[in-house]
Amino acid sequence: MGSTSTKIKLRTSDQKVFEVEKAVAVQSQTIKYIYENGCPDSVIHVHSVSGDILSKILDYCKKHVNSAAGKEDISPEELYEWDANFVKVDQNTLFDLILAANCLKIESLLDLTCQTVANMIKGKRPEEIRTTFNIKNDYTIEAEEAVRRENKWAFDMLGGVGTMVIEELADDTMSKCVTNTKSRVCVIAANQIVMMRSISKLANKKSIDVYKQPQNPTTPRIKESVKQRNVGTGFIELFFHFKCKM
Amino acid sequence: MAMCVEDRISSFPDHILCHILSFLPIEEAVRTSIISTKWRYLFASISTIKFDGHLMRGLTDRNVDSFKNFVDRLLKFPDQVSLDCFRLDDIVSWNDKDRNFDVSDWICAALCRGVKEIDLDLDNLGNILPALLFTCHSLVTLKLVAVGSEITVPSDVCLGNLKTLQLRNASFVGDSIHRLISNCHVLEDLAFIHCDSDYLREVNIQSPSLKRLVLDFDLGESGNLDYVVVINAPNLVYFQYTDAVVEGYTLTNMKSLEKARLNICENDSIDCETSATHLIQGIRNVRSLSLTTDEAIFRTSQLPIFHNLIEFEYGGHGFNGIETWLVEFLHCAPNLETLNLNFPVEAGTRWKALPIEVPSCLSFHLKEIEISCFMTHMIEMVSYFLDNAMVLENLIIRTKGLSVTQTRKVSNQLLQLLKSSKKCLIVIL
């Protein structure tokens, strides 16, 4: 009876036992299946998950169950922030969470953690990715050339449309510009460097890369043909293509 | 973030690495092939393929052939796992500058790979959609944005597994809508957003499986208002409707309806009141209703009794006589528990001397009132509710339009008002 406070016992790989509410535990499709097809009173073994990791995962599940059921007054934006903080962990823990979310079949957590790793890959050159994850490059020179040829379109892309802020703008106009731009890149003019930090913060949320305008505008990163477009409110967006050699 | 000492990521199972790659723009996913030999072909097994405007703008002319070759290998290689999602969006034009992509062919290839979801936002969509799309058995979700394009639905349409269908800015001729929907036997979620109604005579939705329905015709901006809406959906749980009131409404069999959201405005060219009343009578079973109107669009004397209505949200720009209208509406909701009001109130309105009885919901059921945009002269309205809501527990007042001083003044005034319900808590946000 008392289905609202039914508890499920979970034992981890390091023999720690957790007692959790059923509604929280069944966020894991694996646990749900075992519970529904086995003896409801016995302890469920989660072999491949350690106590520390399971503890974190249960925090996640609890937060999401409570927010969905309206037990906690938390807006979607606040939940998003909470999730973002949840994945601010060291790499080892993040990977443990991914493997556990996969094994426990918690789709939203798997998506969250995989998205986090994707953000660590995004915008980086191969060498930078290797350094981040300590991956050894085991290609021969010939093999590497072959890979570049196989899909040369991807290794030779234009960096895309950039946005340059050149006027002296108030903070909120600056925010509007970053929020509304479709660019993936924002270059800040030399005389706007003081804005760099606040723009970077906004830009990070949208996965926009922020660069300082180089001293010498003819460096290999920036090409010619600048098109100018006036988008009102004294703000001019310059579109230019720049070459990103990957 | 602290690094691992060893390379843990490369030892993840392939499907997890592919899942990670599916969150990257496709060009970056492809570039991971150069990281190490383990990563060389991972991108080829991604289950979500998305091409967008950013990709198009970055592709140089001399690499177009390499890209076409890549797409062919990606979509058509034998022994591929089935695709979860194929998405083309924000494409200004895929066929300019002699690039000549065969988009229809790509869509067919995705269909042949048993794709579950297709999202397309393309110019000239009507001419690109292959007929094969409409007889695909693997499709579960279909989302089309077809600005200015007419969608032709073939006569043998049959989407046996389609659960979600979302059409934006599309234009339809004749009974294509009806034909499409009646041949989707498990359809649960249907949305028409900002679609062109120029050639419509009727929007006819007959679906025993439908649970959610959104009809958003942009408050009559899309043109013609000369059509009728016919809905027969016994399992419909959620109904959202935005339009000027049209010629006629026949809503039958809405017995499962729990929540409705109506945003309607007046239409001078028809007998608006009668039509609107038919609309609201059709949804009288709802538990939760959100209504946005600018005029007294229903004759309150013709309103049905909303026996199941426990939550009511009313918004709009306000009109003359809104107090009387609102109280008359409350008479039709005898079991109402939550009321949310979001409209401006003119100064000097007659809340103090309303010529009608207090509605029974106020006396017996109403527990929570929320006023979303409080202005100083709404005190009379608040006073009316505090006087008459006998079982009120929460009065929430949101003062986002007021300054700090004004809010403080209002708080003092409010806290001095007499409350008929001893349990009542006033919360000012």
XYZ file of C-alpha atoms in Angstrom, chain A residues 7-232:
226
model
C 11.021 2.410 -1.364
C 13.460 0.411 -3.402
C 16.825 -0.808 -2.131
C 19.854 -0.597 -4.400
C 23.266 -2.168 -3.775
C 26.280 -0.798 -5.644
C 29.475 -2.452 -6.854
C 31.246 -1.358 -3.662
C 28.523 -2.863 -1.461
C 26.858 0.397 -0.451
C 23.112 0.201 -0.028
C 20.783 3.038 -0.965
C 17.094 3.190 -0.143
C 15.179 5.419 -2.509
C 11.623 6.241 -3.403
C 10.270 4.130 -6.204
C 9.369 7.150 -8.332
C 12.993 8.268 -8.250
C 14.531 4.848 -8.864
C 12.365 3.984 -11.837
C 13.774 6.916 -13.793
C 16.241 4.184 -14.658
C 14.596 1.931 -17.200
C 16.907 -0.873 -16.092
C 15.844 -0.628 -12.446
C 12.226 -0.271 -13.503
C 12.401 -3.472 -15.501
C 14.083 -5.435 -12.714
C 11.609 -4.128 -10.130
C 8.554 -4.923 -12.223
C 9.758 -8.368 -13.170
C 11.234 -9.511 -9.917
C 10.518 -9.621 -6.242
C 9.582 -6.119 -5.087
C 11.127 -6.480 -1.666
C 14.561 -7.693 -2.595
C 17.584 -5.518 -3.077
C 18.475 -4.643 -6.646
C 22.148 -4.950 -7.553
C 23.612 -2.257 -9.740
C 26.894 -4.048 -10.385
C 28.717 -1.587 -12.508
C 28.006 1.573 -10.559
C 29.940 2.745 -7.504
C 28.378 4.317 -4.431
C 29.672 7.802 -5.203
C 28.325 7.785 -8.714
C 24.989 6.285 -7.780
C 24.604 8.915 -5.106
C 25.039 11.661 -7.686
C 22.707 9.938 -10.107
C 20.018 9.631 -7.473
C 20.353 13.367 -6.779
C 19.735 13.981 -10.464
C 16.747 11.678 -10.643
C 15.235 13.139 -7.513
C 15.575 16.691 -8.771
C 13.947 15.846 -12.055
C 11.121 13.796 -10.569
C 10.299 16.496 -8.029
C 10.350 19.246 -10.608
C 8.109 17.315 -12.991
C 5.635 16.475 -10.246
C 5.500 20.091 -9.139
C 6.817 19.195 -5.698
C 9.592 21.678 -6.159
C 8.903 25.156 -7.416
C 11.604 25.354 -10.019
C 11.321 26.985 -13.415
C 12.648 25.282 -16.581
C 15.479 27.835 -16.676
C 16.448 27.066 -13.090
C 16.401 23.342 -13.804
C 18.615 23.962 -16.833
C 21.086 25.845 -14.603
C 20.981 23.051 -12.055
C 21.781 20.504 -14.770
C 24.644 22.687 -16.010
C 26.123 22.743 -12.519
C 25.536 19.041 -12.083
C 27.946 18.245 -14.916
C 30.691 20.568 -13.694
C 32.788 17.689 -12.488
C 36.184 16.275 -13.332
C 36.537 14.230 -16.470
C 36.727 10.895 -14.691
C 33.465 11.498 -12.863
C 31.795 12.707 -16.053
C 32.792 9.510 -17.851
C 31.602 7.409 -14.929
C 28.268 9.197 -15.129
C 27.999 8.485 -18.849
C 28.706 4.798 -18.441
C 26.324 4.545 -15.508
C 23.543 6.457 -17.287
C 23.998 4.117 -20.228
C 23.900 1.000 -18.087
C 20.963 2.222 -15.985
C 19.202 3.505 -19.110
C 18.429 7.036 -17.941
C 17.928 8.779 -21.257
C 17.897 12.400 -20.137
C 21.045 11.984 -18.057
C 22.825 10.225 -20.911
C 21.869 13.095 -23.225
C 23.039 15.683 -20.689
C 26.417 14.056 -20.109
C 27.037 13.297 -23.789
C 26.139 16.874 -24.702
C 28.709 18.013 -22.126
C 31.429 15.934 -23.741
C 30.344 17.187 -27.178
C 30.803 20.753 -25.908
C 34.343 19.810 -24.921
C 35.002 18.692 -28.495
C 33.195 21.481 -30.296
C 35.248 24.139 -32.002
C 38.548 22.469 -31.208
C 41.234 21.426 -33.625
C 42.108 17.722 -33.608
C 45.298 18.313 -31.664
C 43.384 20.205 -29.000
C 40.833 17.392 -28.745
C 43.616 14.855 -28.320
C 45.144 16.907 -25.519
C 41.806 17.299 -23.748
C 41.189 13.569 -23.633
C 44.765 12.340 -23.699
C 44.232 10.503 -26.975
C 47.263 9.264 -28.862
C 47.412 9.932 -32.576
C 48.163 6.524 -34.063
C 47.825 7.462 -37.735
C 50.734 7.149 -40.105
C 51.367 10.206 -42.245
C 49.890 8.456 -45.271
C 46.818 7.255 -43.433
C 46.173 10.737 -42.043
C 46.387 12.200 -45.545
C 43.949 9.580 -46.759
C 41.469 10.508 -44.038
C 41.700 14.182 -44.980
C 41.079 13.297 -48.613
C 38.169 11.006 -47.857
C 36.115 13.900 -46.579
C 38.031 16.913 -47.699
C 34.918 19.085 -47.683
C 34.870 18.937 -43.862
C 38.549 19.801 -43.444
C 38.430 22.751 -45.738
C 35.369 24.631 -44.603
C 34.941 28.326 -44.454
C 34.737 29.343 -40.829
C 31.398 30.802 -41.626
C 29.886 34.159 -41.047
C 31.508 36.316 -38.455
C 30.174 39.268 -36.572
C 32.225 42.256 -35.677
C 31.129 44.773 -33.150
C 32.591 48.103 -34.046
C 30.486 50.790 -32.540
C 30.410 51.909 -28.964
C 27.374 50.112 -27.678
C 25.408 49.986 -24.469
C 25.376 46.690 -22.626
C 21.883 45.702 -23.614
C 22.436 46.408 -27.284
C 25.523 44.264 -27.075
C 23.483 41.488 -25.483
C 20.844 41.790 -28.163
C 23.486 41.526 -30.838
C 24.990 38.358 -29.427
C 21.612 36.846 -28.657
C 20.257 37.466 -32.133
C 23.238 36.760 -34.316
C 23.216 33.581 -36.332
C 26.994 33.548 -36.438
C 29.114 31.014 -34.699
C 31.916 33.525 -34.325
C 32.111 36.951 -32.823
C 35.133 39.178 -33.202
C 35.506 42.115 -30.889
C 37.100 45.255 -32.201
C 40.289 46.390 -30.553
C 38.609 49.363 -28.914
C 35.847 47.218 -27.380
C 38.064 44.844 -25.448
C 36.497 45.961 -22.186
C 33.317 44.204 -23.404
C 35.143 40.939 -23.946
C 34.186 39.336 -20.677
C 30.483 40.068 -20.745
C 30.218 39.119 -24.395
C 32.124 35.893 -23.766
C 29.707 34.923 -21.044
C 26.683 35.420 -23.268
C 28.403 33.865 -26.251
C 29.306 30.727 -24.317
C 25.649 29.990 -23.731
C 25.100 30.005 -27.474
C 28.302 28.151 -28.329
C 29.648 31.207 -30.106
C 33.426 31.571 -30.257
C 34.784 34.957 -29.312
C 38.018 36.372 -30.703
C 39.831 39.633 -30.349
C 40.352 41.546 -33.550
C 43.899 40.777 -34.572
C 46.300 43.664 -34.756
C 47.088 42.905 -38.346
C 43.827 42.373 -40.228
C 45.508 40.530 -43.044
C 46.586 37.572 -40.916
C 45.717 34.205 -42.479
C 42.690 33.781 -40.224
C 40.733 36.615 -41.750
C 40.035 36.857 -45.458
C 38.738 39.631 -47.657
C 35.287 40.525 -48.886
C 33.572 42.217 -46.034
C 29.894 42.857 -46.503
C 28.264 45.457 -44.400
C 24.752 45.342 -43.060
C 23.102 47.938 -40.941
C 20.779 46.308 -38.462
C 19.557 49.462 -36.867
